[in-house]
Short mmCIF file of C-alpha atoms and ligand atoms in Angstrom, two decimals:
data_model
loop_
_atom_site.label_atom_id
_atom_site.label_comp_id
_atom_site.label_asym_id
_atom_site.label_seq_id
_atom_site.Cartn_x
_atom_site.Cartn_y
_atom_site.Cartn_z
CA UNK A 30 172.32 95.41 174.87
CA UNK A 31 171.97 98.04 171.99
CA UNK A 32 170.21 95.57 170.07
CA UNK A 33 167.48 94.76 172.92
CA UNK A 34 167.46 98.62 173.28
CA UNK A 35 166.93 99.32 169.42
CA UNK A 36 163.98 96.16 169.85
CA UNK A 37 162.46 98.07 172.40
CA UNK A 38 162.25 101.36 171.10
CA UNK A 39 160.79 100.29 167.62
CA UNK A 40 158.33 98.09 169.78
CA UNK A 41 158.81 95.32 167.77
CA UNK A 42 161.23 92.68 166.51
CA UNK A 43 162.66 92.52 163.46
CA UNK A 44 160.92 88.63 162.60
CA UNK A 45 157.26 90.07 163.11
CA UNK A 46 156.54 90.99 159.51
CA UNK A 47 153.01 92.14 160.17
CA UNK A 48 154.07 94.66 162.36
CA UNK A 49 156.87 95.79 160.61
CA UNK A 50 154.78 96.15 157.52
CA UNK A 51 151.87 98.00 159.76
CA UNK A 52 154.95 100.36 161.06
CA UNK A 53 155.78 101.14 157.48
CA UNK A 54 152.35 102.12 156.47
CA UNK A 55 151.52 104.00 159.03
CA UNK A 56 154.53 105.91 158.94
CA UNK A 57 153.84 106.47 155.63
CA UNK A 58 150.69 108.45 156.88
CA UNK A 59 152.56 109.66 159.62
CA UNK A 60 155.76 111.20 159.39
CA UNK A 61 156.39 112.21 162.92
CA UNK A 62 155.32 109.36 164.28
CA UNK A 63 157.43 106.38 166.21
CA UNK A 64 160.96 106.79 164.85
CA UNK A 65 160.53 110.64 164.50
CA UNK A 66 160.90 110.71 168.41
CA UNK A 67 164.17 109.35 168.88
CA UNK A 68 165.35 109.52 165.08
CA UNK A 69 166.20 112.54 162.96
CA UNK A 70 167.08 113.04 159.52
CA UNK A 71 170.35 115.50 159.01
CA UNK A 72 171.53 116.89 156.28
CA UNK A 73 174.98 118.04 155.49
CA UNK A 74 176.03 120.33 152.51
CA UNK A 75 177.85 118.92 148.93
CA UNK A 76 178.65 121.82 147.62
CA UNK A 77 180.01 122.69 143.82
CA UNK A 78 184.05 122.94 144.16
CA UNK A 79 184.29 125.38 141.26
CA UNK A 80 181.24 127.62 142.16
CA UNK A 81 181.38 127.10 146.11
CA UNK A 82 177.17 126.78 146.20
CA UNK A 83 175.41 123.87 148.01
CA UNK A 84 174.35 121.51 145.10
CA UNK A 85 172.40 119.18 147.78
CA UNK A 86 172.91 117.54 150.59
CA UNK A 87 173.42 113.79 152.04
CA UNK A 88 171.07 112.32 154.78
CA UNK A 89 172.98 110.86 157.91
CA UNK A 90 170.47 109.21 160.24
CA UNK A 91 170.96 110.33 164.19
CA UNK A 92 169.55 108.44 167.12
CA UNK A 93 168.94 110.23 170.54
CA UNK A 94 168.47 108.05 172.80
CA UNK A 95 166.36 108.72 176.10
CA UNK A 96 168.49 107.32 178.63
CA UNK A 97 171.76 106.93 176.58
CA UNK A 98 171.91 109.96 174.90
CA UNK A 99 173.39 110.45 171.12
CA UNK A 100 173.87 107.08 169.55
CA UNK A 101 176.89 107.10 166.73
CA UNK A 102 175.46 105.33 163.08
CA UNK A 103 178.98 104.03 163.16
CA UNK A 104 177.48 101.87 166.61
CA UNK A 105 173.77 101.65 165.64
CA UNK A 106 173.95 101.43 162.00
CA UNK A 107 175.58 97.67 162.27
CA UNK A 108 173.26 96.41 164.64
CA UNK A 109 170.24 97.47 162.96
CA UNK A 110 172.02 95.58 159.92
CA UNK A 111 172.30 92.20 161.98
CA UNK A 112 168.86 92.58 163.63
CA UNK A 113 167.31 93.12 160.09
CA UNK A 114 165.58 96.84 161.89
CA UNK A 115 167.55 98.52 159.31
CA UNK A 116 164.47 97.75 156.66
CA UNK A 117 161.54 99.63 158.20
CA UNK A 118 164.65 102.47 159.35
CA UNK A 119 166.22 102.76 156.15
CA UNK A 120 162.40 103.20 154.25
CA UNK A 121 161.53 105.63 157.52
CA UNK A 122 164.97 107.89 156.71
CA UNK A 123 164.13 107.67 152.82
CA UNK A 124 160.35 108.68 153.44
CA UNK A 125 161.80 111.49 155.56
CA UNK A 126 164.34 112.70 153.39
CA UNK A 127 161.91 112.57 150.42
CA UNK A 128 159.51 114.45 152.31
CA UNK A 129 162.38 116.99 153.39
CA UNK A 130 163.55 117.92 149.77
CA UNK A 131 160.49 118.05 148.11
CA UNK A 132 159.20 120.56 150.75
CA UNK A 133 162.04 122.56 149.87
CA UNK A 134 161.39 122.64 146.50
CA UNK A 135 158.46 124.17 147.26
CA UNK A 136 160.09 126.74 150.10
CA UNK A 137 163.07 127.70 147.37
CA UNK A 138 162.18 126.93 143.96
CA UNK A 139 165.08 127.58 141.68
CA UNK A 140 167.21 127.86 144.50
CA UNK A 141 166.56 124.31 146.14
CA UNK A 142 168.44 121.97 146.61
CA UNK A 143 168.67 119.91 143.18
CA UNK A 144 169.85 116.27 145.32
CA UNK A 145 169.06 114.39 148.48
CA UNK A 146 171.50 111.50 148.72
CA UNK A 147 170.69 108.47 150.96
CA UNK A 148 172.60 105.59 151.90
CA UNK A 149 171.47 102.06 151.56
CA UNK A 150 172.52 99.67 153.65
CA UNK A 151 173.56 96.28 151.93
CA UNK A 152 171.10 94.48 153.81
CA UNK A 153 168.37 96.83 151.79
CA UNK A 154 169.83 96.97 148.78
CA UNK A 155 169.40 92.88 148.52
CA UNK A 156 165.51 92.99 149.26
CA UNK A 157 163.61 91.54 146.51
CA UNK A 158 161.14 94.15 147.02
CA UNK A 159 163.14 97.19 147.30
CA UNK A 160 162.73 98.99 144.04
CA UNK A 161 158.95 98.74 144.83
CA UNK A 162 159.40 100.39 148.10
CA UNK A 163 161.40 103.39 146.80
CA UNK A 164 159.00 103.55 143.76
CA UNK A 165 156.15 103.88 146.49
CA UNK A 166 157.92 105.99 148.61
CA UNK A 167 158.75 108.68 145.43
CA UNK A 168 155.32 108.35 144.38
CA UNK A 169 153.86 109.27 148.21
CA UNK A 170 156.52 112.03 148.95
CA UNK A 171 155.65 113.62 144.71
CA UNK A 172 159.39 113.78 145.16
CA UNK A 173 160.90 114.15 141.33
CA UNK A 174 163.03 111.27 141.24
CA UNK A 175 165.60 112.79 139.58
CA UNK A 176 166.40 115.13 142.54
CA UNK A 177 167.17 111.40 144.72
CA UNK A 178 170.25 110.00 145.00
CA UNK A 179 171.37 106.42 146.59
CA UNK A 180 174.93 105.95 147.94
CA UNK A 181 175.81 102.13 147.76
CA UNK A 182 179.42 101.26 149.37
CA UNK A 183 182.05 99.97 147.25
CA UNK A 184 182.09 96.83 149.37
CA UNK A 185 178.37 96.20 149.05
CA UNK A 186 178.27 96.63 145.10
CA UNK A 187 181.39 94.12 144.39
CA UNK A 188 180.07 91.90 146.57
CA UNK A 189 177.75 89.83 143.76
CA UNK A 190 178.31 91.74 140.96
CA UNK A 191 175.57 90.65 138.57
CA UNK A 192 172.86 90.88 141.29
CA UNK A 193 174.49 93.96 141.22
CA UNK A 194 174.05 95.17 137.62
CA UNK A 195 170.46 93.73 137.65
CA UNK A 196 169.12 95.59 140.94
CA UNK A 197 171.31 98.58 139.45
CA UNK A 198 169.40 98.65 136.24
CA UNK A 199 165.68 98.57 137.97
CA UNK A 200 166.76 101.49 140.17
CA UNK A 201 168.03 103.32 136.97
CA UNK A 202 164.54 102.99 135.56
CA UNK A 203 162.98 104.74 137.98
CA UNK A 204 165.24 107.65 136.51
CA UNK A 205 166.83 107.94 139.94
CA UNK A 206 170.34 108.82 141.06
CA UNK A 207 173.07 106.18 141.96
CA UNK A 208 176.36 106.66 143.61
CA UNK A 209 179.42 104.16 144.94
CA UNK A 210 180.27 105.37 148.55
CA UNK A 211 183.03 104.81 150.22
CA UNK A 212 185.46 104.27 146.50
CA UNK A 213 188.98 102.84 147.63
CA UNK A 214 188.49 101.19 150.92
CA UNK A 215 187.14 97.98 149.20
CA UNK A 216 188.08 95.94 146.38
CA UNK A 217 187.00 96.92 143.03
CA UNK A 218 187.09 95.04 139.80
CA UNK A 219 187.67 97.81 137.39
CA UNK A 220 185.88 95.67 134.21
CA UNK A 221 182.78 95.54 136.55
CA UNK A 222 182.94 99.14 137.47
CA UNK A 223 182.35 100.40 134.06
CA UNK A 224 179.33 97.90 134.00
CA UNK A 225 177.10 99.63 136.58
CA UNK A 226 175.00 102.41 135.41
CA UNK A 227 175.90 104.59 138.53
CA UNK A 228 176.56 108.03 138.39
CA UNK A 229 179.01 109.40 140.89
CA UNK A 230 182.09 108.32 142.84
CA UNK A 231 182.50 109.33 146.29
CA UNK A 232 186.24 109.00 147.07
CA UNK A 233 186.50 107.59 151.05
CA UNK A 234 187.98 110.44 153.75
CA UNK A 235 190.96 108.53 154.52
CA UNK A 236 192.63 109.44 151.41
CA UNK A 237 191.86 113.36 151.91
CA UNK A 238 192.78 113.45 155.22
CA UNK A 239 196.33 113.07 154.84
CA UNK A 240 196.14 114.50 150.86
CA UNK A 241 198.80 117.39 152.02
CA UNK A 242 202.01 115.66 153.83
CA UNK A 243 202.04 113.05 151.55
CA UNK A 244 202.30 113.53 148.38
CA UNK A 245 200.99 109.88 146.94
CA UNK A 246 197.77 110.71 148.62
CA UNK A 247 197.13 113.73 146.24
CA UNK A 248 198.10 111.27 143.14
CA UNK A 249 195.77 108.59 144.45
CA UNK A 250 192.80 110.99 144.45
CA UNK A 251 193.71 112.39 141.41
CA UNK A 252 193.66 108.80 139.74
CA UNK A 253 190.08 107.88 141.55
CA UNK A 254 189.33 111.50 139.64
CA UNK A 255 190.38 110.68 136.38
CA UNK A 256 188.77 106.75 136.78
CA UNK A 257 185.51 108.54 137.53
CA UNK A 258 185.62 110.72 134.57
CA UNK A 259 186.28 107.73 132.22
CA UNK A 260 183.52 105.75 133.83
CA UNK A 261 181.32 108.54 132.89
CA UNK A 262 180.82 109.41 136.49
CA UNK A 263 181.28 112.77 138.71
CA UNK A 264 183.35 112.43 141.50
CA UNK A 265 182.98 113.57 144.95
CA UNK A 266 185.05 114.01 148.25
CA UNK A 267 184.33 113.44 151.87
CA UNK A 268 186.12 114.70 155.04
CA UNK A 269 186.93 118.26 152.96
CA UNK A 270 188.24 119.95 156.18
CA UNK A 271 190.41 123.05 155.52
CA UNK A 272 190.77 125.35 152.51
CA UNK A 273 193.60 124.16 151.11
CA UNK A 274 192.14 121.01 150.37
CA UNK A 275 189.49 122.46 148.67
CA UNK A 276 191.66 124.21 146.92
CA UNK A 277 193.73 121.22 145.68
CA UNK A 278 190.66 118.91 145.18
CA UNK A 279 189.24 121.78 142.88
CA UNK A 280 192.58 121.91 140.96
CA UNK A 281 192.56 118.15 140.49
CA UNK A 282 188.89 118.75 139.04
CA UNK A 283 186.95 116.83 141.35
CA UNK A 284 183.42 117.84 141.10
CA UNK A 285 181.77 117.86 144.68
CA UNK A 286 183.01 117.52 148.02
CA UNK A 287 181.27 117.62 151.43
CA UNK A 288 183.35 118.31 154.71
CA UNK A 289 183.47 119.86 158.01
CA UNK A 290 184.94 122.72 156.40
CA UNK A 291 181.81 124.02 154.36
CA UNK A 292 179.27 122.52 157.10
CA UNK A 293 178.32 119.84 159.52
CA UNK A 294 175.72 117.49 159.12
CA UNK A 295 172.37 119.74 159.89
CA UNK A 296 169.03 119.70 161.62
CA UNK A 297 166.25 120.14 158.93
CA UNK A 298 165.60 123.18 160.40
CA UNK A 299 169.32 124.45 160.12
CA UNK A 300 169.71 123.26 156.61
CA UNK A 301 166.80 125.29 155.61
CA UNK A 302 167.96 128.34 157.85
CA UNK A 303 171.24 128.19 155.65
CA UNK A 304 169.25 127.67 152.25
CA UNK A 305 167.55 130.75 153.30
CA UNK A 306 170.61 132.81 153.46
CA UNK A 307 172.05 131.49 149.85
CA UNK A 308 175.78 130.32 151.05
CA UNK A 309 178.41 130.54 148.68
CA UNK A 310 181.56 129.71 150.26
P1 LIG B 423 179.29 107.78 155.36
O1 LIG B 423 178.13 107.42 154.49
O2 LIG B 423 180.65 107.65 154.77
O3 LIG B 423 178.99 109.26 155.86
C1 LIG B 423 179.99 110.25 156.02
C2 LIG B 423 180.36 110.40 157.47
O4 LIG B 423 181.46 111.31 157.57
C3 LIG B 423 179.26 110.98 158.36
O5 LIG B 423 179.38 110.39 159.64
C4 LIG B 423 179.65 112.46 158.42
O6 LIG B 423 179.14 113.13 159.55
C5 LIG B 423 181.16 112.34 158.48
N1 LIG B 423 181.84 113.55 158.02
C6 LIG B 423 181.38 114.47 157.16
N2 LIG B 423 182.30 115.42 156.95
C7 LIG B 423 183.39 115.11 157.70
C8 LIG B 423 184.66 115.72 157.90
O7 LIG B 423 185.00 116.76 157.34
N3 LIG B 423 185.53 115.09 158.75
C9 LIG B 423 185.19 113.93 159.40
N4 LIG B 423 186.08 113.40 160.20
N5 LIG B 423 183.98 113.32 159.21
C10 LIG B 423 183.09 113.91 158.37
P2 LIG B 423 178.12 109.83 160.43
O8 LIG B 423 176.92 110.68 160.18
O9 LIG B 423 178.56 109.59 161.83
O10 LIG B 423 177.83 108.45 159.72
C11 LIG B 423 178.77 107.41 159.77
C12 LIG B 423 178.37 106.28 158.85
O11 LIG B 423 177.15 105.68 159.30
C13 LIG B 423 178.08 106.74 157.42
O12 LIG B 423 179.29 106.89 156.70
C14 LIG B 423 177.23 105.60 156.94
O13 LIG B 423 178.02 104.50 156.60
C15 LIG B 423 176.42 105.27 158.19
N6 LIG B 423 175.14 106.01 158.09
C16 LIG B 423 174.83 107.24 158.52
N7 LIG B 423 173.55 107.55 158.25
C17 LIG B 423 173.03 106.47 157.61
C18 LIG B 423 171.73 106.16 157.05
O14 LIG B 423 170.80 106.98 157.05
N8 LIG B 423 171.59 104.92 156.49
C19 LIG B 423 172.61 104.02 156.45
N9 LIG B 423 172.39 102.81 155.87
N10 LIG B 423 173.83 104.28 156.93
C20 LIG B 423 174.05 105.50 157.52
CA1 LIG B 424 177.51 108.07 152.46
CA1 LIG B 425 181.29 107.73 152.56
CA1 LIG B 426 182.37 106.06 155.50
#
Protein backbone atom coordinates (compact mmCIF):
# COMPACT_ATOMS: atom_id res chain seq x y z
CA UNK A 1 0.00 0.00 0.00
CA UNK A 2 2.87 2.48 0.92
CA UNK A 3 4.77 1.17 -1.83
CA UNK A 4 1.88 1.75 -4.58
CA UNK A 5 1.54 5.15 -2.75
CA UNK A 6 5.39 6.03 -2.92
CA UNK A 7 4.92 4.67 -7.01
CA UNK A 8 2.36 7.07 -7.41
CA UNK A 9 3.66 10.06 -6.04
CA UNK A 10 7.13 9.82 -7.87
CA UNK A 11 4.93 9.06 -11.05
CA UNK A 12 6.94 6.41 -11.98
CA UNK A 13 8.23 2.94 -11.13
CA UNK A 14 11.29 2.13 -9.99
CA UNK A 15 12.12 -0.45 -13.38
CA UNK A 16 11.57 2.56 -15.91
CA UNK A 17 15.16 3.72 -16.13
CA UNK A 18 14.46 6.42 -18.68
CA UNK A 19 12.29 8.12 -16.52
CA UNK A 20 14.07 7.78 -13.54
CA UNK A 21 17.14 9.10 -15.23
CA UNK A 22 14.87 12.11 -16.88
CA UNK A 23 13.62 12.71 -13.03
CA UNK A 24 17.21 13.01 -11.97
CA UNK A 25 18.18 15.51 -14.52
CA UNK A 26 15.61 17.55 -14.33
CA UNK A 27 15.74 17.79 -10.77
CA UNK A 28 19.04 18.62 -11.14
CA UNK A 29 17.76 21.87 -12.95
CA UNK A 30 15.05 22.02 -10.69
CA UNK A 31 15.31 21.85 -7.16
CA UNK A 32 11.80 22.41 -6.08
CA UNK A 33 10.42 20.42 -8.37
CA UNK A 34 8.50 16.79 -7.92
CA UNK A 35 9.90 15.47 -4.64
CA UNK A 36 10.26 19.06 -3.18
CA UNK A 37 6.35 18.92 -2.78
CA UNK A 38 5.92 16.17 -0.55
CA UNK A 39 9.74 15.76 0.53
CA UNK A 40 11.86 18.01 2.69
CA UNK A 41 15.32 18.05 3.67
CA UNK A 42 15.88 18.65 7.71
CA UNK A 43 18.61 19.31 9.37
CA UNK A 44 19.45 18.67 12.95
CA UNK A 45 22.44 20.19 14.94
CA UNK A 46 26.04 18.10 15.82
CA UNK A 47 27.37 20.27 17.90
CA UNK A 48 31.18 20.40 19.46
CA UNK A 49 30.89 18.68 23.14
CA UNK A 50 33.80 20.72 24.47
CA UNK A 51 32.87 24.15 22.88
CA UNK A 52 28.92 23.60 22.80
CA UNK A 53 28.78 25.34 18.95
CA UNK A 54 26.95 23.62 16.04
CA UNK A 55 29.84 22.07 13.94
CA UNK A 56 27.13 20.93 11.15
CA UNK A 57 24.32 19.24 10.84
CA UNK A 58 22.87 15.70 9.51
CA UNK A 59 20.11 15.53 6.77
CA UNK A 60 17.00 13.32 7.79
CA UNK A 61 14.63 13.06 4.82
CA UNK A 62 10.69 13.80 5.83
CA UNK A 63 7.74 12.80 3.72
CA UNK A 64 4.32 14.65 4.08
CA UNK A 65 2.05 12.95 2.64
CA UNK A 66 -1.28 14.53 1.15
CA UNK A 67 -3.78 12.28 2.39
CA UNK A 68 -1.70 10.38 5.04
CA UNK A 69 -0.01 12.98 6.60
CA UNK A 70 3.78 12.71 8.09
CA UNK A 71 5.36 9.53 6.89
CA UNK A 72 8.21 8.11 9.52
CA UNK A 73 11.84 7.25 7.37
CA UNK A 74 11.80 4.43 9.85
CA UNK A 75 8.33 3.24 7.54
CA UNK A 76 9.25 4.82 4.16
CA UNK A 77 12.90 4.56 4.17
CA UNK A 78 12.64 0.47 3.81
CA UNK A 79 10.24 0.46 1.20
CA UNK A 80 11.88 2.85 -0.97
CA UNK A 81 14.94 0.35 -0.34
CA UNK A 82 12.88 -2.76 -1.69
CA UNK A 83 11.19 -0.79 -4.51
CA UNK A 84 14.71 0.44 -5.65
CA UNK A 85 12.90 4.53 -5.37
CA UNK A 86 15.51 5.08 -2.87
CA UNK A 87 18.12 5.87 -5.97
CA UNK A 88 16.54 8.92 -7.63
CA UNK A 89 15.44 9.92 -3.52
CA UNK A 90 18.66 9.45 -2.04
CA UNK A 91 20.52 11.67 -5.21
CA UNK A 92 17.24 14.20 -4.78
CA UNK A 93 18.10 14.55 -0.68
CA UNK A 94 21.97 14.77 -1.56
CA UNK A 95 21.31 17.46 -4.40
CA UNK A 96 19.22 19.23 -1.75
CA UNK A 97 21.42 19.08 1.03
CA UNK A 98 24.36 20.15 -1.20
CA UNK A 99 22.45 22.94 -2.38
CA UNK A 100 21.40 23.79 1.36
CA UNK A 101 25.04 24.06 2.79
CA UNK A 102 26.67 25.65 0.15
CA UNK A 103 24.01 28.45 0.25
CA UNK A 104 24.93 28.85 3.68
CA UNK A 105 28.29 29.25 3.11
CA UNK A 106 27.50 31.99 1.28
CA UNK A 107 24.69 33.46 3.98
CA UNK A 108 27.45 32.88 7.03
CA UNK A 109 30.84 32.64 5.84
CA UNK A 110 33.16 31.84 8.67
CA UNK A 111 30.37 31.06 10.70
CA UNK A 112 28.72 28.25 8.45
CA UNK A 113 28.26 25.29 8.99
CA UNK A 114 31.69 23.38 8.17
CA UNK A 115 29.56 19.62 7.49
CA UNK A 116 26.38 18.33 5.93
CA UNK A 117 26.16 14.62 6.69
CA UNK A 118 23.91 12.34 4.56
CA UNK A 119 22.99 8.90 4.87
CA UNK A 120 23.31 6.33 2.18
CA UNK A 121 21.22 3.73 1.98
CA UNK A 122 22.95 0.26 1.25
CA UNK A 123 21.03 -0.15 -1.75
CA UNK A 124 23.03 3.22 -3.04
CA UNK A 125 26.05 2.66 -1.73
CA UNK A 126 26.30 -0.73 -4.06
CA UNK A 127 25.52 1.23 -7.42
CA UNK A 128 28.25 0.88 -9.80
CA UNK A 129 27.72 4.35 -10.72
CA UNK A 130 27.46 6.06 -7.52
CA UNK A 131 30.72 7.85 -7.05
CA UNK A 132 29.89 9.43 -10.47
CA UNK A 133 26.63 10.65 -9.26
CA UNK A 134 27.96 12.34 -6.08
CA UNK A 135 30.97 13.64 -8.14
CA UNK A 136 28.20 15.28 -10.46
CA UNK A 137 26.11 16.28 -7.87
CA UNK A 138 29.30 18.25 -5.89
CA UNK A 139 30.31 19.61 -9.07
CA UNK A 140 26.47 21.10 -9.87
CA UNK A 141 25.76 22.25 -6.20
CA UNK A 142 30.00 24.08 -6.26
CA UNK A 143 29.59 22.43 -2.88
CA UNK A 144 33.44 22.05 -1.43
CA UNK A 145 33.54 18.50 -0.94
CA UNK A 146 35.24 18.61 2.02
CA UNK A 147 32.30 20.27 3.89
CA UNK A 148 30.12 16.62 2.80
CA UNK A 149 29.87 13.91 4.84
CA UNK A 150 28.28 10.23 4.12
CA UNK A 151 26.97 8.11 7.05
CA UNK A 152 27.16 4.33 5.98
CA UNK A 153 25.59 1.84 8.75
CA UNK A 154 27.74 -0.54 10.42
CA UNK A 155 25.61 -3.33 8.98
CA UNK A 156 25.89 -2.10 5.41
CA UNK A 157 29.84 -1.66 5.49
CA UNK A 158 30.58 -5.35 7.02
CA UNK A 159 28.38 -6.68 4.82
CA UNK A 160 31.15 -7.39 1.76
CA UNK A 161 33.97 -5.96 3.13
CA UNK A 162 36.32 -5.60 0.18
CA UNK A 163 33.57 -4.11 -2.06
CA UNK A 164 33.67 -2.19 0.85
CA UNK A 165 37.26 -0.90 1.00
CA UNK A 166 37.19 -0.44 -2.84
CA UNK A 167 33.88 1.82 -3.09
CA UNK A 168 35.41 3.40 0.25
CA UNK A 169 38.59 4.39 -1.44
CA UNK A 170 36.82 6.09 -4.72
CA UNK A 171 34.64 8.14 -2.35
CA UNK A 172 37.86 9.14 -0.39
CA UNK A 173 39.23 10.52 -3.63
CA UNK A 174 36.80 12.80 -4.14
CA UNK A 175 38.29 14.28 -0.78
CA UNK A 176 34.88 13.76 0.79
CA UNK A 177 33.80 12.85 4.30
CA UNK A 178 32.94 9.22 5.45
CA UNK A 179 31.32 8.06 8.58
CA UNK A 180 30.02 4.40 10.09
CA UNK A 181 26.43 5.05 11.46
CA UNK A 182 24.79 3.23 13.63
CA UNK A 183 28.53 1.61 15.46
CA UNK A 184 27.44 -1.35 17.89
CA UNK A 185 24.14 -2.57 16.70
CA UNK A 186 25.84 -4.73 13.97
CA UNK A 187 28.67 -6.96 13.78
CA UNK A 188 32.01 -5.58 13.26
CA UNK A 189 35.24 -7.26 12.42
CA UNK A 190 37.65 -5.09 14.22
CA UNK A 191 40.81 -6.10 11.59
CA UNK A 192 38.43 -4.74 8.82
CA UNK A 193 37.53 -1.66 10.69
CA UNK A 194 40.93 -0.26 10.75
CA UNK A 195 40.95 -1.02 6.90
CA UNK A 196 38.34 1.56 5.80
CA UNK A 197 39.50 5.01 5.27
CA UNK A 198 36.39 6.49 7.14
CA UNK A 199 36.55 9.19 9.37
CA UNK A 200 34.07 9.21 12.19
CA UNK A 201 32.16 6.78 14.40
CA UNK A 202 28.71 7.46 15.29
CA UNK A 203 27.98 5.38 18.42
CA UNK A 204 24.00 4.01 18.02
CA UNK A 205 21.32 5.78 20.71
CA UNK A 206 20.59 2.69 22.42
CA UNK A 207 23.71 2.70 24.29
CA UNK A 208 23.22 6.50 25.49
CA UNK A 209 19.91 6.13 26.39
CA UNK A 210 20.34 4.10 29.32
CA UNK A 211 24.32 5.46 29.79
CA UNK A 212 23.20 6.72 33.52
CA UNK A 213 21.41 3.66 35.53
CA UNK A 214 23.69 1.36 34.29
CA UNK A 215 26.87 1.67 34.71
CA UNK A 216 28.28 -0.90 31.79
CA UNK A 217 26.57 1.36 29.38
CA UNK A 218 28.94 4.33 30.23
CA UNK A 219 32.06 1.72 29.87
CA UNK A 220 30.71 0.47 26.56
CA UNK A 221 30.68 4.00 25.11
CA UNK A 222 33.74 4.80 26.54
CA UNK A 223 35.40 1.69 24.77
CA UNK A 224 33.54 2.59 21.19
CA UNK A 225 35.45 6.13 22.25
CA UNK A 226 38.72 4.92 22.74
CA UNK A 227 38.30 2.24 19.45
CA UNK A 228 37.51 5.36 17.45
CA UNK A 229 40.48 7.23 18.56
CA UNK A 230 42.83 4.31 17.69
CA UNK A 231 41.18 3.88 14.33
CA UNK A 232 42.10 7.39 13.73
CA UNK A 233 38.50 8.37 13.74
CA UNK A 234 36.29 11.10 15.77
CA UNK A 235 33.52 9.79 17.46
CA UNK A 236 30.07 10.96 17.72
CA UNK A 237 26.80 10.35 19.79
CA UNK A 238 23.16 10.17 18.92
CA UNK A 239 20.02 10.42 21.13
CA UNK A 240 22.12 13.16 23.52
CA UNK A 241 18.92 14.01 25.52
CA UNK A 242 19.60 15.70 28.89
CA UNK A 243 22.62 17.56 30.28
CA UNK A 244 24.06 15.16 32.18
CA UNK A 245 24.77 13.09 29.38
CA UNK A 246 26.44 15.64 27.73
CA UNK A 247 28.22 16.15 30.46
CA UNK A 248 29.48 12.54 30.83
CA UNK A 249 29.94 11.98 27.02
CA UNK A 250 32.23 15.19 27.12
CA UNK A 251 34.18 13.71 30.09
CA UNK A 252 34.65 10.42 28.27
CA UNK A 253 36.06 12.71 25.32
CA UNK A 254 33.73 11.94 22.72
CA UNK A 255 33.93 14.52 20.11
CA UNK A 256 30.33 15.31 18.71
CA UNK A 257 27.01 14.40 19.67
CA UNK A 258 23.58 15.32 18.23
CA UNK A 259 20.32 14.91 20.42
CA UNK A 260 17.03 16.21 21.30
CA UNK A 261 18.66 18.02 23.95
CA UNK A 262 20.67 20.67 21.80
CA UNK A 263 17.89 20.55 18.88
CA UNK A 264 15.46 18.64 16.79
CA UNK A 265 15.83 17.83 13.37
CA UNK A 266 15.02 21.40 11.52
CA UNK A 267 13.25 22.96 8.59
CA UNK A 268 15.91 24.68 6.33
CA UNK A 269 14.44 27.66 7.22
CA UNK A 270 14.77 27.00 11.10
CA UNK A 271 18.28 25.78 10.83
CA UNK A 272 19.25 28.96 9.24
CA UNK A 273 17.03 31.07 11.74
CA UNK A 274 19.27 29.37 14.52
CA UNK A 275 22.64 29.89 12.49
CA UNK A 276 21.58 33.40 12.49
CA UNK A 277 21.46 33.75 16.16
CA UNK A 278 25.08 31.91 16.75
CA UNK A 279 23.93 29.09 19.47
CA UNK A 280 26.32 28.04 21.87
CA UNK A 281 24.78 25.80 24.26
P1 LIG B 1 19.61 7.60 11.83
O1 LIG B 1 20.46 7.85 10.63
O2 LIG B 1 20.21 6.84 12.95
O3 LIG B 1 19.11 9.04 12.28
C1 LIG B 1 18.96 9.43 13.62
C2 LIG B 1 17.51 9.39 14.05
O4 LIG B 1 17.43 9.65 15.45
C3 LIG B 1 16.62 10.42 13.37
O5 LIG B 1 15.33 9.84 13.20
C4 LIG B 1 16.56 11.53 14.41
O6 LIG B 1 15.43 12.36 14.30
C5 LIG B 1 16.52 10.70 15.69
N1 LIG B 1 16.99 11.44 16.85
C6 LIG B 1 17.85 12.47 16.89
N2 LIG B 1 18.07 12.87 18.15
C7 LIG B 1 17.33 12.07 18.96
C8 LIG B 1 17.15 12.00 20.37
O7 LIG B 1 17.71 12.75 21.16
N3 LIG B 1 16.31 11.02 20.84
C9 LIG B 1 15.65 10.17 19.99
N4 LIG B 1 14.85 9.27 20.53
N5 LIG B 1 15.82 10.22 18.64
C10 LIG B 1 16.65 11.16 18.13
P2 LIG B 1 14.53 9.94 11.84
O8 LIG B 1 14.77 11.26 11.19
O9 LIG B 1 13.14 9.52 12.12
O10 LIG B 1 15.23 8.87 10.92
C11 LIG B 1 15.19 7.52 11.24
C12 LIG B 1 16.10 6.72 10.34
O11 LIG B 1 15.64 6.77 8.99
C13 LIG B 1 17.54 7.26 10.29
O12 LIG B 1 18.26 6.82 11.41
C14 LIG B 1 18.00 6.67 8.99
O13 LIG B 1 18.35 5.33 9.16
C15 LIG B 1 16.74 6.76 8.14
N6 LIG B 1 16.82 8.02 7.36
C16 LIG B 1 16.39 9.25 7.69
N7 LIG B 1 16.65 10.14 6.71
C17 LIG B 1 17.29 9.44 5.73
C18 LIG B 1 17.83 9.79 4.44
O14 LIG B 1 17.82 10.96 4.01
N8 LIG B 1 18.38 8.77 3.71
C19 LIG B 1 18.44 7.50 4.17
N9 LIG B 1 19.01 6.54 3.39
N10 LIG B 1 17.97 7.13 5.37
C20 LIG B 1 17.38 8.10 6.15
CA1 LIG C 1 22.49 8.72 10.37
CA1 LIG D 1 22.43 6.62 13.53
CA1 LIG E 1 19.50 4.62 13.71
Amino acid sequence: DLRKSMAHTFLFEASDRDTRQWLEEENSHLPHSQFGEEFHVYYQPLVSLQSGKIAGFEALVRWQHPERGFVSPEEFIPVAERTGLILPLGMWILREACRQTRLWKTQFGQNAPSIVSVNLSGKQFVQPDLVAQIDRILQQTHLDPRSLKLEITEGVVMENVDRTIDTLRNMKALKIKLGIDDFGTGYSSFSYLSQFPTDTLKIDRTFISCMEERPENRAIVQTIVMLAHTLGMDAIVEGVETREQWQQLREIGCEYGQGYFFSKPLSSREATALLASKPRW
